[in-house]
Short mmCIF file of C-alpha atoms in Angstrom, two decimals:
data_model
loop_
_atom_site.label_atom_id
_atom_site.label_comp_id
_atom_site.label_asym_id
_atom_site.label_seq_id
_atom_site.Cartn_x
_atom_site.Cartn_y
_atom_site.Cartn_z
CA UNK P 1 0.08 0.02 0.00
CA UNK P 2 1.04 3.61 -0.73
CA UNK P 3 -0.10 5.08 2.62
CA UNK P 4 -0.58 8.89 2.51
CA UNK P 5 -2.78 9.17 5.59
CA UNK P 6 0.00 10.43 7.93
CA UNK P 7 3.73 10.40 8.48
CA UNK P 8 3.01 8.40 11.58
CA UNK P 9 2.76 5.23 9.40
CA UNK P 10 6.53 5.05 8.77
CA UNK P 11 8.31 1.80 9.85
CA UNK P 12 11.74 1.49 11.34
CA UNK P 13 14.39 0.55 8.85
CA UNK P 14 16.51 -2.55 9.34
CA UNK P 15 19.40 -0.42 10.40
CA UNK P 16 17.19 1.18 13.03
CA UNK P 17 16.12 -2.18 14.22
CA UNK P 18 19.75 -3.30 14.50
CA UNK P 19 20.49 -0.25 16.66
CA UNK P 20 17.46 -0.96 18.94
CA UNK P 21 18.55 -4.58 19.39
CA UNK P 22 22.17 -3.60 20.19
CA UNK P 23 21.26 -0.93 22.70
CA UNK P 24 22.51 -1.41 26.25
CA UNK P 25 19.55 -1.03 28.61
CA UNK P 26 18.68 -0.56 32.23
CA UNK P 27 15.67 0.53 34.36
CA UNK P 28 14.84 4.06 33.23
CA UNK P 29 12.43 4.63 36.13
CA UNK P 30 15.52 4.31 38.41
CA UNK P 31 17.41 6.50 35.88
CA UNK P 32 20.02 3.86 35.03
CA UNK P 33 19.25 3.04 31.39
CA UNK P 34 22.46 4.13 29.69
CA UNK P 35 20.94 4.50 26.16
CA UNK P 36 18.15 6.70 27.49
CA UNK P 37 20.55 8.90 29.50
CA UNK P 38 22.86 9.37 26.46
CA UNK P 39 19.99 10.19 24.12
CA UNK P 40 18.49 12.69 26.50
CA UNK P 41 21.88 14.40 27.10
CA UNK P 42 22.51 14.44 23.33
CA UNK P 43 19.13 15.99 22.59
CA UNK P 44 19.47 18.54 25.27
CA UNK P 45 22.70 19.67 23.82
CA UNK P 46 21.37 19.84 20.25
CA UNK P 47 18.32 21.85 21.27
CA UNK P 48 20.27 24.19 23.50
CA UNK P 49 18.30 23.24 26.69
CA UNK P 50 19.49 22.03 30.00
CA UNK P 51 17.76 18.68 30.12
CA UNK P 52 15.50 16.36 28.07
CA UNK P 53 13.03 13.58 28.96
CA UNK P 54 11.88 10.59 26.79
CA UNK P 55 8.17 9.84 26.40
CA UNK P 56 6.14 7.11 24.67
CA UNK P 57 4.18 9.79 22.64
CA UNK P 58 3.89 13.32 21.63
CA UNK P 59 0.41 13.59 23.27
CA UNK P 60 1.92 12.61 26.66
CA UNK P 61 4.88 14.94 26.14
CA UNK P 62 2.66 17.91 25.50
CA UNK P 63 0.31 17.01 28.30
CA UNK P 64 3.13 16.69 30.91
CA UNK P 65 4.60 19.96 29.61
CA UNK P 66 1.29 21.80 30.26
CA UNK P 67 1.07 20.23 33.68
CA UNK P 68 4.65 21.07 34.49
CA UNK P 69 4.01 24.81 33.63
CA UNK P 70 0.52 25.15 35.05
CA UNK P 71 -1.31 24.27 38.29
CA UNK P 72 -5.03 23.51 38.79
CA UNK P 73 -7.12 26.44 37.80
CA UNK P 74 -4.47 27.93 35.58
CA UNK P 75 -4.96 28.54 31.86
CA UNK P 76 -3.00 28.20 28.57
CA UNK P 77 -3.57 30.21 25.44
CA UNK P 78 -3.67 28.03 22.48
CA UNK P 79 -4.83 27.88 18.76
CA UNK P 80 -8.18 26.42 17.84
CA UNK P 81 -6.43 24.31 15.26
CA UNK P 82 -3.57 23.26 17.66
CA UNK P 83 -2.98 19.51 18.38
CA UNK P 84 -2.69 20.38 22.16
CA UNK P 85 -6.20 21.71 22.09
CA UNK P 86 -8.12 19.88 19.34
CA UNK P 87 -6.57 16.42 18.89
CA UNK P 88 -5.32 15.26 22.32
CA UNK P 89 -8.54 14.32 24.01
CA UNK P 90 -8.80 17.42 26.17
CA UNK P 91 -6.02 15.92 28.41
CA UNK P 92 -4.92 19.31 29.89
CA UNK P 93 -8.50 19.94 31.12
CA UNK P 94 -9.41 16.32 32.01
CA UNK P 95 -6.13 15.30 33.79
CA UNK P 96 -4.48 18.64 34.65
CA UNK P 97 -7.44 20.77 35.59
CA UNK P 98 -5.99 23.37 33.18
CA UNK P 99 -8.30 25.56 31.21
CA UNK P 100 -7.54 26.11 27.52
CA UNK P 101 -8.15 29.59 26.13
CA UNK P 102 -8.39 28.84 22.29
CA UNK P 103 -7.83 31.58 19.83
CA UNK P 104 -8.60 31.18 16.09
CA UNK P 105 -5.42 30.58 14.09
CA UNK P 106 -4.61 32.90 11.22
CA UNK P 107 -4.32 31.41 7.68
CA UNK P 108 -0.45 31.04 8.21
CA UNK P 109 -0.95 29.08 11.53
CA UNK P 110 0.04 32.02 13.78
CA UNK P 111 -2.03 33.38 16.64
CA UNK P 112 -2.54 37.07 16.05
CA UNK P 113 -0.57 39.05 18.72
CA UNK P 114 -3.49 41.37 19.44
CA UNK P 115 -5.74 38.32 20.23
CA UNK P 116 -3.09 36.92 22.54
CA UNK P 117 -3.03 40.25 24.41
CA UNK P 118 -6.82 40.41 24.80
CA UNK P 119 -6.93 36.74 25.95
CA UNK P 120 -4.53 37.29 28.90
CA UNK P 121 -6.65 37.49 32.06
CA UNK P 122 -6.24 40.17 34.73
CA UNK P 123 -4.92 39.06 38.08
CA UNK P 124 -8.39 38.64 39.63
CA UNK P 125 -9.76 35.60 41.54
CA UNK P 126 -12.81 35.54 39.24
CA UNK P 127 -10.50 34.42 36.32
CA UNK P 128 -8.44 31.39 35.59
CA UNK P 129 -4.80 32.42 35.85
CA UNK P 130 -3.11 32.84 32.51
CA UNK P 131 0.29 31.05 32.76
CA UNK P 132 1.27 29.80 29.41
CA UNK P 133 1.35 30.46 25.59
CA UNK P 134 1.35 27.27 23.53
CA UNK P 135 2.34 27.42 19.78
CA UNK P 136 2.80 24.64 17.24
CA UNK P 137 5.50 24.43 14.58
CA UNK P 138 4.88 23.11 11.92
CA UNK P 139 1.09 23.39 12.02
CA UNK P 140 -0.83 21.89 9.16
CA UNK P 141 2.52 21.55 7.51
CA UNK P 142 3.18 25.32 7.66
CA UNK P 143 6.31 26.78 9.23
CA UNK P 144 5.81 29.55 11.67
CA UNK P 145 7.64 32.72 10.50
CA UNK P 146 10.73 33.34 12.59
CA UNK P 147 9.92 36.98 13.33
CA UNK P 148 6.48 36.08 14.49
CA UNK P 149 7.79 33.43 16.94
CA UNK P 150 10.14 35.94 18.51
CA UNK P 151 7.45 38.58 18.85
CA UNK P 152 4.89 36.07 20.27
CA UNK P 153 7.43 34.71 22.91
CA UNK P 154 8.62 38.11 23.82
CA UNK P 155 4.96 39.18 24.26
CA UNK P 156 4.36 36.22 26.51
CA UNK P 157 7.18 37.04 28.75
CA UNK P 158 6.31 40.71 28.96
CA UNK P 159 2.98 39.40 30.56
CA UNK P 160 4.70 36.85 32.85
CA UNK P 161 3.75 33.80 30.71
CA UNK P 162 5.88 30.91 29.83
CA UNK P 163 6.05 29.55 26.18
CA UNK P 164 5.72 26.03 25.15
CA UNK P 165 6.07 24.69 21.55
CA UNK P 166 4.44 21.66 20.23
CA UNK P 167 7.35 20.78 17.81
CA UNK P 168 6.09 17.38 16.78
CA UNK P 169 7.29 18.26 13.25
CA UNK P 170 9.84 20.81 14.16
CA UNK P 171 12.55 18.91 12.29
CA UNK P 172 10.50 19.52 9.10
CA UNK P 173 10.64 23.21 9.89
CA UNK P 174 14.34 23.07 10.54
CA UNK P 175 15.00 21.36 7.07
CA UNK P 176 12.54 23.59 5.14
CA UNK P 177 14.14 26.82 6.44
CA UNK P 178 17.69 25.51 6.70
CA UNK P 179 17.75 26.53 10.43
CA UNK P 180 19.21 24.63 13.32
CA UNK P 181 16.96 22.88 15.68
CA UNK P 182 18.65 24.80 18.51
CA UNK P 183 17.66 28.09 17.01
CA UNK P 184 14.06 27.05 16.60
CA UNK P 185 13.88 25.80 20.21
CA UNK P 186 15.79 28.84 21.72
CA UNK P 187 12.66 31.15 22.16
CA UNK P 188 10.69 28.67 24.18
CA UNK P 189 10.80 27.40 27.77
CA UNK P 190 9.84 23.87 26.75
CA UNK P 191 9.56 22.02 23.43
CA UNK P 192 8.04 18.71 22.66
CA UNK P 193 9.65 16.79 19.78
CA UNK P 194 8.33 13.70 18.01
CA UNK P 195 10.40 10.94 16.44
CA UNK P 196 7.66 8.55 15.29
CA UNK P 197 6.46 10.73 12.47
CA UNK P 198 8.63 11.60 9.47
CA UNK P 199 11.71 10.33 11.25
CA UNK P 200 10.52 6.80 11.20
CA UNK P 201 10.80 5.48 14.79
CA UNK P 202 8.09 3.00 15.93
CA UNK P 203 7.50 5.06 19.15
CA UNK P 204 9.06 7.97 21.05
CA UNK P 205 8.85 11.66 21.71
CA UNK P 206 10.89 13.93 24.07
CA UNK P 207 10.42 17.12 26.02
CA UNK P 208 13.31 19.67 26.46
CA UNK P 209 13.63 22.55 28.76
CA UNK P 210 15.30 23.73 31.89
CA UNK P 211 16.45 21.18 34.59
CA UNK P 212 13.75 22.51 36.94
CA UNK P 213 11.02 22.08 34.38
CA UNK P 214 12.15 18.57 33.41
CA UNK P 215 12.38 17.57 37.14
CA UNK P 216 8.64 18.52 37.36
CA UNK P 217 7.82 16.76 34.13
CA UNK P 218 9.39 13.55 35.35
CA UNK P 219 7.09 13.49 38.33
CA UNK P 220 4.06 14.18 36.06
CA UNK P 221 5.20 11.58 33.60
CA UNK P 222 4.99 9.01 36.33
CA UNK P 223 1.58 10.24 37.42
CA UNK P 224 0.06 9.88 33.99
CA UNK P 225 1.58 6.30 33.55
CA UNK P 226 4.55 7.26 31.43
CA UNK P 227 7.35 5.63 33.40
CA UNK P 228 9.13 3.08 31.25
CA UNK P 229 11.65 0.42 32.25
CA UNK P 230 14.19 -0.84 29.65
CA UNK P 231 13.32 2.04 27.27
CA UNK P 232 16.78 2.18 25.83
CA UNK P 233 15.46 0.25 22.84
CA UNK P 234 13.19 3.40 22.15
CA UNK P 235 15.92 5.84 22.80
CA UNK P 236 18.23 3.99 20.37
CA UNK P 237 15.60 4.33 17.62
CA UNK P 238 15.20 8.05 18.35
CA UNK P 239 18.94 8.59 18.30
CA UNK P 240 19.35 6.66 15.11
CA UNK P 241 16.70 8.86 13.59
CA UNK P 242 18.33 11.99 14.81
CA UNK P 243 21.64 10.97 13.39
CA UNK P 244 20.45 9.53 10.00
CA UNK P 245 16.89 10.60 8.99
CA UNK P 246 16.58 14.40 9.54
CA UNK P 247 18.15 15.44 6.24
CA UNK P 248 15.82 12.94 4.32
CA UNK P 249 12.84 15.17 5.26
CA UNK P 250 13.90 17.39 2.36
CA UNK P 251 12.82 14.57 0.04
CA UNK P 252 9.43 14.36 1.68
CA UNK P 253 8.91 18.04 1.00
CA UNK P 254 9.92 17.76 -2.56
CA UNK P 255 7.49 14.98 -3.13
CA UNK P 256 4.68 16.87 -1.52
CA UNK P 257 5.29 19.75 -3.95
CA UNK P 258 5.24 17.25 -6.85
CA UNK P 259 1.98 15.77 -5.66
CA UNK P 260 0.38 19.16 -5.27
CA UNK P 261 1.40 20.05 -8.80
CA UNK P 262 -0.17 16.74 -10.15
CA UNK P 263 -3.40 17.12 -8.15
CA UNK P 264 -3.88 20.76 -9.15
CA UNK P 265 -4.25 19.63 -12.81
CA UNK P 266 -7.25 17.44 -12.07
CA UNK P 267 -10.70 18.74 -13.00
CA UNK P 268 -12.51 20.43 -10.17
CA UNK P 269 -9.67 19.91 -7.69
CA UNK P 270 -8.25 22.82 -5.68
CA UNK P 271 -5.06 22.79 -3.62
CA UNK P 272 -6.13 24.58 -0.47
CA UNK P 273 -2.60 24.46 1.20
CA UNK P 274 0.74 22.80 0.60
CA UNK P 275 3.75 23.17 2.87
CA UNK P 276 6.62 20.98 3.96
CA UNK P 277 5.27 17.31 3.73
CA UNK P 278 1.43 18.01 3.69
CA UNK P 279 -1.00 18.69 0.81
CA UNK P 280 -4.52 19.66 1.54
CA UNK P 281 -6.91 19.51 -1.39
CA UNK P 282 -10.60 20.23 -2.01
CA UNK P 283 -12.55 17.71 -4.19
CA UNK P 284 -16.05 18.16 -5.38
CA UNK P 285 -18.24 16.51 -2.66
CA UNK P 286 -19.69 13.83 -4.96
CA UNK P 287 -16.14 12.53 -5.53
CA UNK P 288 -14.70 12.43 -2.13
CA UNK P 289 -15.86 8.97 -0.88
CA UNK P 290 -15.81 7.26 -4.36
CA UNK P 291 -12.33 8.55 -4.93
CA UNK P 292 -11.10 7.21 -1.59
CA UNK P 293 -12.60 3.82 -2.45
CA UNK P 294 -10.96 3.94 -5.95
CA UNK P 295 -7.58 4.76 -4.54
CA UNK P 296 -7.76 1.99 -1.88
CA UNK P 297 -8.60 -0.48 -4.67
CA UNK P 298 -5.47 0.56 -6.39
CA UNK P 299 -3.30 0.26 -3.21
CA UNK P 300 -3.42 3.88 -2.08
CA UNK P 301 -4.69 5.07 1.32
CA UNK P 302 -5.61 8.75 2.08
CA UNK P 303 -7.02 10.31 5.16
CA UNK P 304 -10.55 11.90 5.36
CA UNK P 305 -10.83 12.55 9.07
CA UNK P 306 -9.83 16.08 9.27
CA UNK P 307 -9.83 17.12 5.52
CA UNK P 308 -8.62 15.56 2.33
CA UNK P 309 -5.07 15.54 3.40
CA UNK P 310 -2.04 13.81 1.86
CA UNK P 311 1.09 13.39 3.83
CA UNK P 312 4.45 12.29 2.39
CA UNK P 313 7.08 10.55 4.35
CA UNK P 314 10.15 8.30 4.19
CA UNK P 315 8.20 5.22 3.15
CA UNK P 316 6.83 6.90 -0.03
CA UNK P 317 9.22 7.24 -2.96
CA UNK P 318 9.13 9.27 -6.25
CA UNK P 319 7.56 6.35 -8.17
CA UNK P 320 4.77 6.15 -5.56
CA UNK P 321 3.89 9.85 -6.07
CA UNK P 322 3.73 9.30 -9.85
CA UNK P 323 1.50 6.38 -9.34
CA UNK P 324 -0.91 8.28 -7.08
CA UNK P 325 -1.11 11.08 -9.71
CA UNK P 326 -1.75 8.49 -12.48
CA UNK P 327 -4.41 6.65 -10.51
CA UNK P 328 -6.21 10.00 -9.73
CA UNK P 329 -6.02 10.97 -13.46
CA UNK P 330 -7.59 7.62 -14.37
CA UNK P 331 -10.41 8.12 -11.89
CA UNK P 332 -11.29 11.56 -13.21
CA UNK P 333 -11.05 10.39 -16.86
CA UNK P 334 -13.91 7.89 -15.94
CA UNK P 335 -16.12 10.49 -14.30
#
C-alpha cells in the first residue's frame, strides 16, 4: 500500500532495528538506562536546553509539559487548530485541571498578537490564571515565521507567561528553512519533539527545557503512567533517527510539492494548502468517498478524518507519487 494518511505510518528501517537490538539497557524509572541517558543528554545539547525527557508519545509529552508549567485552575492560550487543544482528548482539562483559552489561528498558522493580548486575564480571583502560551510548529505543514515566533514569545514574557512549543514536526521546519533545531527551540521554555512521524521510529517523543521544568515533568510523567523500564530500545531508535533521518525530510517536502502540482491539474480539484510534507486538497463533494474507495482499490490510502489531506514520508518514494497522480487521473477520466 502507498499510505498517505500520515507520516506516523513510517516503519523502522533494518538499520534502526539493529540499533534498537544492540542498545544497552537498564531501568529508566530508576534513571539507570545508559541509552536513554545518552540520548537525553545529546538531545538537550542539540536543542540548547538544560535537560530532556523521553516519552512514549507526543500527546503525553505535550500533556506533561502543560502540567509542569501550570497548576489546577491555571490557563494556557492555544490555537483552535492546535494539536494540544483539538486532537489530544482534552487531556490538559481532564487530567491537569488546566483551562484552555483557544484563539482562532490565522491562515499562516499563527495566533494574532492582538488576540493573545486580549486573551490574557487580569490578576483577579474571578478568572483562571493565564500562565502559558502554547504554539505549534509546523502546523498543518506550515512553518511559523521566525519573526512572529520571536514577537509572540517576547509578548508572553512581557506578561509573565511561559512559552511552550508543540514541535512534533519541528525537524520539518528546520529542514525547510535551513535553520538549526537549536535556533528554533531557543525562544521557548519547553519544546515537545516527536520521532515517530517523518523520522521513522516506531515510538518515542521527548520534552526539552530547563532542569527544573524537566524535574517537574518527570514526576508528572510517572503520574500519567509514562514511566518506562528498559526504554533504551526506544531511545536507540530516536537517536538513530536523529543521526540519520533528518536530512531525508527534504525529499518528503519535494515529493509533496510534486504531488500538489499533479493534483492541481485534475478537473474540479483545488489545492487549499501545501507546505513541507503536507498537501490539503478540495475535491467536489460527490467525488470524495468514491475517490477514496478507488484509491484503496489501487493500493493507495488517504485520510479523510480532518480534511482531504495527503502526507508524504520516508516510506513513499518518487515512483509512488507518480502512481498516485496517475491513478487520480484515471479516476477523473472515467467520471
